[in-house]
Amino acid sequence: MSSYFIKFSIINLHKCKVAVKAYKWLLNLQDVEVKRGSSLIVKGPARFSVLDGLVEVFGAPVSSGESFIAIADRYYPVEVIDNSIIEVSGGENSLCETVSVPLIPQDWKNAVDKILRFKNPVIIVLGDVDSGKSGFTLYLANRFCLSGIRVAIVDSDIGQSDIGPPTTIGLSVIDKPSTSYAGLPLTDAYFVGDNTPVGHLLPMVVGTMRMVDRGFKYGANAVIVNTTGMVYGGVAQALKYFKIEALNPNFIVALQRNSEIEHLLKPFEGVIEILRLKTPQHIPRKSRSERTDYREFKLGQYFIGARTVTLKLSNIILLNTSIGYGNENTEIRNIIEKIISIKPLSVKTYGKTIVMLIKSFLRPDMHEKLYSYLKEKYDELKIVSLQKIRGLVLGLYDLGNRFLSLGILEDISSEDIKVKSPVKSPLEVKYVRFGSIIVNEHGDEIARIKPGLI
Ligand SMILES: Nc1ncnc2c1ncn2[C@@H]1O[C@H](COP(=O)(O)OP(=O)(O)OP(=O)(O)O)[C@@H](O)[C@H]1O
Ligand SMILES: [Mg+2]
């Protein structure tokens, strides 16, 4: 076994949150000959060029004169199809190594052949964290494209997102193979507003279903649903069970090192075709902090170049927050102002609820004092503090309920809402959906608001 290691001491791309293209290449592995049938594993950041010959990356062909970029800390299986001359350049901790076993295992190939014979299939991919779900999903999608079938990938992994920014279920409809997720278009997305499904099981199931539906509407003839690696415990079990129940897929692809997700498969044994596949041994495990870094990197990168946009409240609808409901109630406002001597930004009522938006905080005893005056007519007094929700992640949608972009809440007044966002045409924004995580200007998570509190 021969191996080539490429190591450099330059800034860590990941930590510095710089786009791959801003990377400086320091060393080249030039004119290396690789034999047909051999396999290479490449770890980014790296540029891999084929000077002559043909290789495949996750099944996507890269031929003479073409290259692909391996992003930092990600691994790429390269299968050499024809004798080839390659050139590899890389950054810190990158790697290019020949391995003696096939990186796309035969059981993956057999499973794909079986799926390809099915008409208009829906496939759900399950597995623990770092089990190869994203790799298999991309390989399967590429094989669909190479067979001339337009395919949709629904990425319901809202934390370790491959398609679209974290906090969303991303949809990409493609008909050309790709060596990585970086090049795939974001066709649509469903905003969940958090990077964990915990507390958001309904949006997770509804959003996944909606994206599958949209995938077919955008002309796909097959839909692959990738999932989170959350597979242990009651919440995981409930989420996976109901997602499968709702989607009723034609195939469940189960990636396992041993038999760690058999408990999720049991209810569907004999009902849905289950394809059990082994996680290739070369797949490394990421630490918790690497996962957080990746998430924050992706979110930070998403907001590069974002600007403050002002949206008129009279033109938009606020969702997933009680601030968006009800009408201004001056009678209640007057009572409140008299009791607590502050001027709320808004006081609205609907049903038996009062929603009050204030700039900073209200002491709990003041809250109680207020409520005791109002409880005869109202069941609930909801107090939302702008200071607490500044930095909240938002999902912006157009009139047709199509995802436009994410936003970060900067300010709300009685007339408008200020949002930091890369949205191209703010006038198209019709719905602003409130999420659950608060981030700073770099996209780092700093707090979480429980669903229902705002
Ligand atoms: N067949 C393969 N051969 C070599 N590397 C692979 C293969 N499949 C995936 N990888 C790489 O291994 C790493 C982990 O795999 P992958 O991202 O597919 O796992 P995952 O189950 O989706 O993980 P997560 O829980 O983070 O979503 C990634 O860098 C990926 O590019
Ligand atoms: Mg993944």
Short mmCIF file of C-alpha atoms and ligand atoms in Angstrom, two decimals:
data_model
loop_
_atom_site.label_atom_id
_atom_site.label_comp_id
_atom_site.label_asym_id
_atom_site.label_seq_id
_atom_site.Cartn_x
_atom_site.Cartn_y
_atom_site.Cartn_z
CA MET A 1 0.00 0.00 0.00
CA SER A 2 1.45 3.34 -0.93
CA SER A 3 0.38 6.55 0.66
CA TYR A 4 0.86 10.23 0.11
CA PHE A 5 0.51 12.63 2.97
CA ILE A 6 0.25 16.31 2.42
CA LYS A 7 0.64 18.44 5.51
CA PHE A 8 0.96 22.20 5.81
CA SER A 9 1.06 24.70 8.56
CA ILE A 10 -1.36 27.35 7.48
CA ILE A 11 -4.47 28.77 9.05
CA ASN A 12 -7.22 26.32 9.80
CA LEU A 13 -9.90 26.95 7.22
CA HIS A 14 -12.65 25.62 9.41
CA LYS A 15 -11.96 27.75 12.48
CA CYS A 16 -11.34 30.90 10.46
CA LYS A 17 -14.62 30.52 8.61
CA VAL A 18 -13.15 31.43 5.26
CA ALA A 19 -14.59 30.09 2.02
CA VAL A 20 -12.64 27.28 0.37
CA LYS A 21 -11.77 29.40 -2.63
CA ALA A 22 -9.92 31.86 -0.41
CA TYR A 23 -7.51 29.08 0.48
CA LYS A 24 -3.86 29.30 -0.47
CA TRP A 25 -2.42 26.13 -1.95
CA LEU A 26 1.05 25.42 -0.65
CA LEU A 27 2.15 22.07 -1.93
CA ASN A 28 1.44 20.00 -4.98
CA LEU A 29 1.56 16.32 -5.48
CA GLN A 30 2.26 16.39 -9.20
CA ASP A 31 1.92 13.86 -11.99
CA VAL A 32 1.20 10.83 -9.83
CA GLU A 33 0.18 7.72 -11.72
CA VAL A 34 -2.72 5.69 -10.31
CA LYS A 35 -3.81 2.32 -11.65
CA ARG A 36 -7.25 1.29 -12.83
CA GLY A 37 -9.18 -0.50 -10.05
CA SER A 38 -7.33 1.23 -7.22
CA SER A 39 -8.97 3.49 -4.66
CA LEU A 40 -7.83 6.70 -3.00
CA ILE A 41 -9.18 8.50 -0.01
CA VAL A 42 -8.84 12.27 -0.03
CA LYS A 43 -9.37 14.50 2.98
CA GLY A 44 -9.89 18.21 2.46
CA PRO A 45 -9.01 20.96 2.15
CA ALA A 46 -7.61 19.83 -1.17
CA ARG A 47 -7.85 20.23 -4.90
CA PHE A 48 -7.75 16.97 -6.84
CA SER A 49 -7.11 17.19 -10.58
CA VAL A 50 -7.16 14.48 -13.22
CA LEU A 51 -4.50 15.37 -15.80
CA ASP A 52 -5.24 12.30 -17.81
CA GLY A 53 -7.62 9.35 -17.32
CA LEU A 54 -10.90 8.90 -15.41
CA VAL A 55 -11.84 8.59 -11.75
CA GLU A 56 -15.15 8.62 -9.89
CA VAL A 57 -15.93 10.46 -6.67
CA PHE A 58 -19.09 9.22 -4.94
CA GLY A 59 -19.88 7.78 -8.37
CA ALA A 60 -19.51 11.15 -10.17
CA PRO A 61 -17.02 10.98 -13.05
CA VAL A 62 -14.00 13.31 -13.07
CA SER A 63 -12.11 12.99 -16.35
CA SER A 64 -9.01 14.45 -18.09
CA GLY A 65 -8.69 18.17 -17.44
CA GLU A 66 -11.28 18.20 -14.64
CA SER A 67 -10.80 18.63 -10.90
CA PHE A 68 -12.80 18.69 -7.68
CA ILE A 69 -12.41 20.53 -4.40
CA ALA A 70 -12.45 18.56 -1.17
CA ILE A 71 -13.67 20.78 1.66
CA ALA A 72 -11.89 20.87 5.02
CA ASP A 73 -12.22 17.81 7.24
CA ARG A 74 -14.41 15.89 4.77
CA TYR A 75 -13.38 12.60 3.18
CA TYR A 76 -13.88 11.74 -0.48
CA PRO A 77 -13.70 8.23 -1.93
CA VAL A 78 -11.95 8.24 -5.31
CA GLU A 79 -12.28 5.12 -7.47
CA VAL A 80 -9.84 4.95 -10.35
CA ILE A 81 -11.77 3.81 -13.42
CA ASP A 82 -9.00 4.16 -16.07
CA ASN A 83 -5.25 4.41 -15.48
CA SER A 84 -4.85 8.06 -14.58
CA ILE A 85 -2.34 10.81 -13.92
CA ILE A 86 -3.44 13.00 -11.04
CA GLU A 87 -2.33 16.13 -9.25
CA VAL A 88 -3.33 16.93 -5.68
CA SER A 89 -2.71 20.06 -3.66
CA GLY A 90 -3.94 20.57 -0.15
CA GLY A 91 -4.03 22.50 3.09
CA GLU A 92 -3.65 21.79 6.78
CA ASN A 93 -4.42 18.19 7.81
CA SER A 94 -5.34 17.19 4.29
CA LEU A 95 -4.61 13.73 3.08
CA CYS A 96 -4.47 11.64 -0.07
CA GLU A 97 -3.93 7.97 0.48
CA THR A 98 -4.35 4.82 -1.56
CA VAL A 99 -6.34 2.09 0.12
CA SER A 100 -6.53 -1.59 -0.66
CA VAL A 101 -10.28 -2.11 -0.20
CA PRO A 102 -13.06 -0.65 -2.35
CA LEU A 103 -14.40 2.55 -0.83
CA ILE A 104 -17.84 2.13 -2.32
CA PRO A 105 -18.60 -1.38 -1.03
CA GLN A 106 -20.22 -3.99 -3.26
CA ASP A 107 -23.33 -4.08 -1.03
CA TRP A 108 -23.82 -0.32 -1.66
CA LYS A 109 -23.62 -0.96 -5.41
CA ASN A 110 -26.06 -3.88 -5.25
CA ALA A 111 -28.54 -1.85 -3.21
CA VAL A 112 -28.35 1.00 -5.70
CA ASP A 113 -28.91 -1.37 -8.64
CA LYS A 114 -32.03 -2.67 -6.91
CA ILE A 115 -33.36 0.83 -6.18
CA LEU A 116 -32.69 1.96 -9.77
CA ARG A 117 -35.01 -0.74 -11.08
CA PHE A 118 -37.95 0.75 -9.11
CA LYS A 119 -40.22 3.37 -10.69
CA ASN A 120 -40.54 6.75 -8.90
CA PRO A 121 -39.14 5.49 -5.61
CA VAL A 122 -38.94 7.28 -2.27
CA ILE A 123 -35.92 6.14 -0.27
CA ILE A 124 -35.17 7.02 3.34
CA VAL A 125 -31.58 6.71 4.57
CA LEU A 126 -31.12 5.93 8.26
CA GLY A 127 -28.02 5.51 10.38
CA ASP A 128 -26.15 6.61 13.47
CA VAL A 129 -23.91 9.69 13.27
CA ASP A 130 -20.93 9.20 10.94
CA SER A 131 -22.40 6.04 9.45
CA GLY A 132 -22.10 7.20 5.83
CA LYS A 133 -25.67 8.49 5.29
CA SER A 134 -24.63 11.60 3.36
CA GLY A 135 -22.04 9.68 1.35
CA PHE A 136 -24.53 6.98 0.38
CA THR A 137 -27.20 9.56 -0.44
CA LEU A 138 -24.86 11.41 -2.80
CA TYR A 139 -23.66 8.18 -4.41
CA LEU A 140 -27.26 7.05 -4.99
CA ALA A 141 -28.26 10.47 -6.35
CA ASN A 142 -25.31 10.41 -8.76
CA ARG A 143 -26.22 6.96 -9.98
CA PHE A 144 -29.79 8.16 -10.66
CA CYS A 145 -28.40 11.10 -12.66
CA LEU A 146 -26.08 8.85 -14.64
CA SER A 147 -29.11 6.69 -15.52
CA GLY A 148 -30.84 9.78 -16.89
CA ILE A 149 -33.25 10.09 -13.96
CA ARG A 150 -33.87 13.46 -12.33
CA VAL A 151 -33.58 13.01 -8.58
CA ALA A 152 -34.43 15.03 -5.48
CA ILE A 153 -32.41 14.91 -2.29
CA VAL A 154 -34.26 15.95 0.85
CA ASP A 155 -31.74 16.69 3.56
CA SER A 156 -33.66 16.46 6.82
CA ASP A 157 -30.45 16.57 8.87
CA ILE A 158 -31.00 20.07 10.24
CA GLY A 159 -27.76 20.09 12.26
CA GLN A 160 -25.10 18.56 10.00
CA SER A 161 -26.78 19.97 6.89
CA ASP A 162 -25.42 19.09 3.47
CA ILE A 163 -28.03 21.03 1.49
CA GLY A 164 -29.04 24.52 2.60
CA PRO A 165 -28.08 26.14 5.89
CA PRO A 166 -28.47 24.41 9.28
CA THR A 167 -31.98 24.85 10.82
CA THR A 168 -33.63 23.96 7.49
CA ILE A 169 -34.69 20.81 5.68
CA GLY A 170 -33.07 21.38 2.30
CA LEU A 171 -34.26 20.18 -1.11
CA SER A 172 -32.03 19.84 -4.14
CA VAL A 173 -33.37 18.59 -7.46
CA ILE A 174 -30.59 17.56 -9.84
CA ASP A 175 -29.99 15.79 -13.10
CA LYS A 176 -26.19 15.98 -13.23
CA PRO A 177 -23.83 14.07 -10.95
CA SER A 178 -21.72 16.01 -8.48
CA THR A 179 -18.55 15.15 -6.53
CA SER A 180 -19.84 16.95 -3.45
CA TYR A 181 -22.83 18.68 -1.91
CA ALA A 182 -21.17 22.07 -2.25
CA GLY A 183 -22.13 22.32 -5.91
CA LEU A 184 -25.79 21.35 -5.52
CA PRO A 185 -28.54 23.95 -5.96
CA LEU A 186 -30.90 24.74 -3.09
CA THR A 187 -34.23 24.21 -4.85
CA ASP A 188 -36.37 24.85 -1.77
CA ALA A 189 -36.18 24.48 2.00
CA TYR A 190 -38.42 24.08 5.03
CA PHE A 191 -37.41 26.17 8.02
CA VAL A 192 -37.43 24.26 11.31
CA GLY A 193 -35.58 26.96 13.22
CA ASP A 194 -33.32 24.79 15.35
CA ASN A 195 -30.37 22.50 14.81
CA THR A 196 -31.88 19.64 16.78
CA PRO A 197 -35.23 17.93 16.14
CA VAL A 198 -35.89 17.81 19.91
CA GLY A 199 -38.96 19.95 20.55
CA HIS A 200 -39.72 20.18 16.82
CA LEU A 201 -41.03 16.76 15.84
CA LEU A 202 -44.08 18.13 14.05
CA PRO A 203 -42.16 20.57 11.80
CA MET A 204 -39.61 17.82 11.15
CA VAL A 205 -42.23 15.38 9.87
CA VAL A 206 -44.40 17.95 8.10
CA GLY A 207 -41.35 19.67 6.56
CA THR A 208 -39.84 16.42 5.29
CA MET A 209 -43.15 15.45 3.71
CA ARG A 210 -43.53 18.85 2.10
CA MET A 211 -40.03 18.71 0.61
CA VAL A 212 -40.63 15.20 -0.77
CA ASP A 213 -43.82 16.45 -2.35
CA ARG A 214 -42.05 19.51 -3.81
CA GLY A 215 -39.25 17.27 -5.11
CA PHE A 216 -41.77 15.42 -7.29
CA LYS A 217 -43.42 18.73 -8.23
CA TYR A 218 -40.04 20.01 -9.45
CA GLY A 219 -39.92 17.07 -11.83
CA ALA A 220 -37.90 14.51 -9.89
CA ASN A 221 -38.60 10.86 -10.62
CA ALA A 222 -36.99 9.65 -7.41
CA VAL A 223 -36.64 11.21 -3.96
CA ILE A 224 -33.95 10.33 -1.42
CA VAL A 225 -34.48 11.48 2.16
CA ASN A 226 -31.38 11.78 4.33
CA THR A 227 -31.95 11.93 8.09
CA THR A 228 -30.28 13.04 11.31
CA GLY A 229 -27.96 10.65 13.13
CA MET A 230 -30.19 10.91 16.21
CA VAL A 231 -31.10 7.23 16.60
CA TYR A 232 -31.04 6.47 20.33
CA GLY A 233 -33.71 7.25 22.94
CA GLY A 234 -37.44 7.80 22.89
CA VAL A 235 -37.48 11.05 20.92
CA ALA A 236 -35.33 9.58 18.15
CA GLN A 237 -37.50 6.49 18.02
CA ALA A 238 -40.70 8.56 17.81
CA LEU A 239 -39.30 10.84 15.12
CA LYS A 240 -38.02 8.04 12.92
CA TYR A 241 -41.17 5.97 13.38
CA PHE A 242 -43.59 8.75 12.46
CA LYS A 243 -41.41 10.05 9.65
CA ILE A 244 -41.40 6.60 8.05
CA GLU A 245 -45.13 6.20 8.71
CA ALA A 246 -45.83 9.55 7.06
CA LEU A 247 -43.52 9.06 4.06
CA ASN A 248 -44.30 5.40 3.50
CA PRO A 249 -41.08 5.02 1.47
CA ASN A 250 -40.39 2.20 -0.98
CA PHE A 251 -36.99 1.52 0.57
CA ILE A 252 -35.35 2.03 3.93
CA VAL A 253 -31.56 2.09 3.61
CA ALA A 254 -30.06 1.24 7.00
CA LEU A 255 -26.36 2.00 7.41
CA GLN A 256 -24.85 0.26 10.40
CA ARG A 257 -21.47 -0.60 11.87
CA ASN A 258 -23.08 -3.47 13.79
CA SER A 259 -26.80 -3.65 14.55
CA GLU A 260 -27.22 -0.32 16.29
CA ILE A 261 -30.43 0.79 14.54
CA GLU A 262 -32.30 -2.52 14.43
CA HIS A 263 -34.77 -1.11 17.01
CA LEU A 264 -35.83 1.52 14.44
CA LEU A 265 -36.27 -1.05 11.69
CA LYS A 266 -38.32 -3.58 13.62
CA PRO A 267 -41.77 -2.00 13.12
CA PHE A 268 -41.25 -2.00 9.33
CA GLU A 269 -39.87 -5.50 8.90
CA GLY A 270 -41.91 -7.23 6.17
CA VAL A 271 -43.83 -4.00 5.46
CA ILE A 272 -41.21 -1.85 3.72
CA GLU A 273 -38.16 -3.20 1.91
CA ILE A 274 -35.14 -2.69 4.17
CA LEU A 275 -31.67 -2.62 2.62
CA ARG A 276 -29.11 -3.20 5.38
CA LEU A 277 -25.68 -1.83 4.47
CA LYS A 278 -22.35 -1.74 6.24
CA THR A 279 -20.67 1.53 7.12
CA PRO A 280 -17.34 1.48 5.24
CA GLN A 281 -14.50 1.09 7.73
CA HIS A 282 -12.72 4.19 6.42
CA ILE A 283 -15.43 6.51 7.63
CA PRO A 284 -14.06 8.41 10.62
CA ARG A 285 -16.03 9.65 13.60
CA LYS A 286 -16.40 13.35 14.30
CA SER A 287 -16.22 14.73 17.82
CA ARG A 288 -19.04 16.77 19.32
CA SER A 289 -16.99 19.95 18.97
CA GLU A 290 -16.22 19.20 15.31
CA ARG A 291 -19.96 18.92 14.72
CA THR A 292 -20.63 22.26 16.44
CA ASP A 293 -17.77 23.87 14.49
CA TYR A 294 -19.16 22.57 11.20
CA ARG A 295 -22.67 23.82 11.99
CA GLU A 296 -21.48 27.26 13.04
CA PHE A 297 -19.13 27.44 10.07
CA LYS A 298 -22.00 26.71 7.69
CA LEU A 299 -24.31 29.22 9.34
CA GLY A 300 -21.56 31.88 9.52
CA GLN A 301 -20.72 31.31 5.87
CA TYR A 302 -24.38 31.62 4.93
CA PHE A 303 -24.56 35.12 6.39
CA ILE A 304 -21.37 36.43 4.75
CA GLY A 305 -22.47 39.43 2.71
CA ALA A 306 -25.89 39.64 4.44
CA ARG A 307 -27.28 43.13 5.03
CA THR A 308 -29.98 44.69 7.17
CA VAL A 309 -33.34 44.70 5.46
CA THR A 310 -36.40 46.46 6.83
CA LEU A 311 -39.72 44.71 6.36
CA LYS A 312 -42.98 46.56 6.93
CA LEU A 313 -45.19 44.64 9.35
CA SER A 314 -48.24 45.67 7.34
CA ASN A 315 -46.83 43.78 4.31
CA ILE A 316 -45.81 40.55 6.00
CA ILE A 317 -47.16 37.79 8.23
CA LEU A 318 -45.20 36.66 11.29
CA LEU A 319 -45.40 32.92 11.95
CA ASN A 320 -44.57 30.72 14.91
CA THR A 321 -44.78 33.64 17.31
CA SER A 322 -47.71 35.09 19.18
CA ILE A 323 -46.48 38.60 18.25
CA GLY A 324 -47.94 37.95 14.84
CA TYR A 325 -51.47 37.34 16.12
CA GLY A 326 -54.22 39.62 17.37
CA ASN A 327 -54.85 43.34 17.13
CA GLU A 328 -53.51 46.31 19.04
CA ASN A 329 -55.68 46.83 22.12
CA THR A 330 -55.43 50.39 23.47
CA GLU A 331 -57.71 49.72 26.42
CA ILE A 332 -55.42 46.98 27.74
CA ARG A 333 -52.34 49.03 26.82
CA ASN A 334 -53.59 51.90 28.99
CA ILE A 335 -54.19 49.58 31.94
CA ILE A 336 -50.73 48.04 31.55
CA GLU A 337 -48.96 51.38 31.22
CA LYS A 338 -50.69 52.62 34.37
CA ILE A 339 -49.75 49.55 36.43
CA ILE A 340 -46.12 49.04 35.40
CA SER A 341 -45.27 52.54 34.08
CA ILE A 342 -43.41 51.37 30.99
CA LYS A 343 -44.41 51.79 27.37
CA PRO A 344 -44.61 48.40 25.65
CA LEU A 345 -43.70 48.26 21.93
CA SER A 346 -47.02 46.60 21.28
CA VAL A 347 -49.97 45.19 23.20
CA LYS A 348 -52.18 42.83 21.26
CA THR A 349 -55.02 40.54 22.23
CA TYR A 350 -56.59 37.48 20.62
CA GLY A 351 -58.93 34.91 22.15
CA LYS A 352 -58.09 34.93 25.85
CA THR A 353 -54.45 35.86 25.34
CA ILE A 354 -52.62 39.16 25.76
CA VAL A 355 -49.27 39.49 23.98
CA MET A 356 -47.03 42.30 25.06
CA LEU A 357 -43.76 43.12 23.32
CA ILE A 358 -41.32 45.07 25.48
CA LYS A 359 -37.79 46.39 24.92
CA SER A 360 -36.02 44.82 27.88
CA PHE A 361 -37.17 42.72 30.85
CA LEU A 362 -40.05 42.76 33.29
CA ARG A 363 -39.48 41.61 36.87
CA PRO A 364 -41.50 38.43 37.69
CA ASP A 365 -43.36 40.22 40.52
CA MET A 366 -44.47 42.92 38.03
CA HIS A 367 -45.66 40.21 35.67
CA GLU A 368 -47.75 38.71 38.46
CA LYS A 369 -49.08 42.09 39.52
CA LEU A 370 -50.19 42.76 35.96
CA TYR A 371 -51.76 39.38 35.53
CA SER A 372 -53.79 39.64 38.71
CA TYR A 373 -55.47 42.75 37.22
CA LEU A 374 -56.20 41.09 33.92
CA LYS A 375 -56.96 37.47 34.78
CA GLU A 376 -60.70 37.91 34.98
CA LYS A 377 -60.97 38.41 31.24
CA TYR A 378 -57.77 36.73 30.01
CA ASP A 379 -56.20 33.29 30.51
CA GLU A 380 -52.71 34.13 29.38
CA LEU A 381 -50.39 37.13 29.50
CA LYS A 382 -47.44 36.55 27.23
CA ILE A 383 -44.52 38.94 27.60
CA VAL A 384 -41.94 38.88 24.84
CA SER A 385 -38.72 40.77 25.45
CA LEU A 386 -36.98 42.16 22.37
CA GLN A 387 -33.66 42.00 24.20
CA LYS A 388 -34.17 38.25 24.65
CA ILE A 389 -35.08 37.49 21.05
CA ARG A 390 -32.54 39.72 19.29
CA GLY A 391 -30.37 37.37 17.20
CA LEU A 392 -33.21 34.88 16.67
CA VAL A 393 -32.90 32.88 13.46
CA LEU A 394 -35.81 33.48 11.08
CA GLY A 395 -37.06 31.81 7.91
CA LEU A 396 -38.19 34.14 5.10
CA TYR A 397 -40.76 32.89 2.58
CA ASP A 398 -42.46 34.35 -0.47
CA LEU A 399 -46.18 34.52 -1.22
CA GLY A 400 -46.10 31.04 -2.76
CA ASN A 401 -44.61 29.71 0.50
CA ARG A 402 -41.25 29.10 -1.15
CA PHE A 403 -38.16 29.50 1.01
CA LEU A 404 -36.22 32.67 0.18
CA SER A 405 -33.52 32.78 2.84
CA LEU A 406 -32.67 32.79 6.51
CA GLY A 407 -32.59 35.97 8.54
CA ILE A 408 -31.35 37.11 11.95
CA LEU A 409 -33.70 39.32 13.96
CA GLU A 410 -32.16 42.72 14.71
CA ASP A 411 -35.06 44.91 15.80
CA ILE A 412 -38.84 45.23 15.90
CA SER A 413 -40.88 48.41 16.19
CA SER A 414 -44.63 48.86 15.94
CA GLU A 415 -44.23 49.42 12.17
CA ASP A 416 -41.42 47.22 10.98
CA ILE A 417 -38.95 44.47 11.63
CA LYS A 418 -35.23 44.70 10.86
CA VAL A 419 -33.56 41.51 9.73
CA LYS A 420 -29.99 40.70 8.74
CA SER A 421 -30.30 38.53 5.68
CA PRO A 422 -28.72 37.65 2.33
CA VAL A 423 -32.24 37.74 0.76
CA LYS A 424 -31.98 39.02 -2.82
CA SER A 425 -35.33 40.78 -3.16
CA PRO A 426 -36.79 41.83 0.23
CA LEU A 427 -40.01 42.93 -1.48
CA GLU A 428 -40.78 39.28 -2.18
CA VAL A 429 -40.84 38.43 1.55
CA LYS A 430 -44.38 37.60 2.67
CA TYR A 431 -43.92 35.24 5.63
CA VAL A 432 -41.37 35.53 8.42
CA ARG A 433 -41.20 32.39 10.51
CA PHE A 434 -39.61 32.64 13.96
CA GLY A 435 -37.09 29.95 14.91
CA SER A 436 -35.71 28.81 18.25
CA ILE A 437 -32.00 29.57 18.32
CA ILE A 438 -30.26 32.86 18.98
CA VAL A 439 -26.97 33.44 17.16
CA ASN A 440 -24.34 36.16 17.15
CA GLU A 441 -23.13 37.95 14.01
CA HIS A 442 -20.78 35.04 13.17
CA GLY A 443 -23.57 32.48 13.27
CA ASP A 444 -22.43 31.01 16.61
CA GLU A 445 -25.30 29.72 18.73
CA ILE A 446 -25.62 31.59 22.01
CA ALA A 447 -29.07 30.69 23.34
CA ARG A 448 -32.24 28.76 22.65
CA ILE A 449 -35.89 29.77 23.13
CA LYS A 450 -38.31 26.98 23.92
CA PRO A 451 -41.14 26.50 21.40
CA GLY A 452 -44.31 28.30 22.48
CA LEU A 453 -42.55 30.90 24.67
CA ILE A 454 -42.65 33.67 22.10
N1 LIG B 1 -17.90 5.36 1.00
C1 LIG B 1 -17.16 6.27 1.58
N2 LIG B 1 -15.82 6.18 1.55
C2 LIG B 1 -15.03 7.09 2.14
N3 LIG B 1 -15.49 8.16 2.79
C3 LIG B 1 -16.81 8.31 2.85
C4 LIG B 1 -17.72 7.39 2.26
N4 LIG B 1 -18.98 7.81 2.51
C5 LIG B 1 -18.86 8.94 3.22
N5 LIG B 1 -17.57 9.24 3.43
C6 LIG B 1 -17.00 10.38 4.17
O1 LIG B 1 -16.95 10.04 5.56
C7 LIG B 1 -17.35 11.15 6.36
C8 LIG B 1 -18.60 10.78 7.17
O2 LIG B 1 -19.56 10.24 6.28
P1 LIG B 1 -21.00 10.88 6.06
O3 LIG B 1 -20.94 12.35 6.14
O4 LIG B 1 -21.54 10.27 4.83
O5 LIG B 1 -21.72 10.28 7.35
P2 LIG B 1 -23.11 10.73 7.98
O6 LIG B 1 -23.73 9.50 8.54
O7 LIG B 1 -23.89 11.49 6.98
O8 LIG B 1 -22.61 11.68 9.14
P3 LIG B 1 -23.46 12.78 9.96
O9 LIG B 1 -23.98 12.05 11.14
O10 LIG B 1 -22.44 13.81 10.31
O11 LIG B 1 -24.53 13.30 9.07
C9 LIG B 1 -17.58 12.31 5.41
O12 LIG B 1 -16.41 13.07 5.35
C10 LIG B 1 -17.87 11.61 4.07
O13 LIG B 1 -17.49 12.42 2.97
MG MG B 2 -24.74 13.42 7.06
#
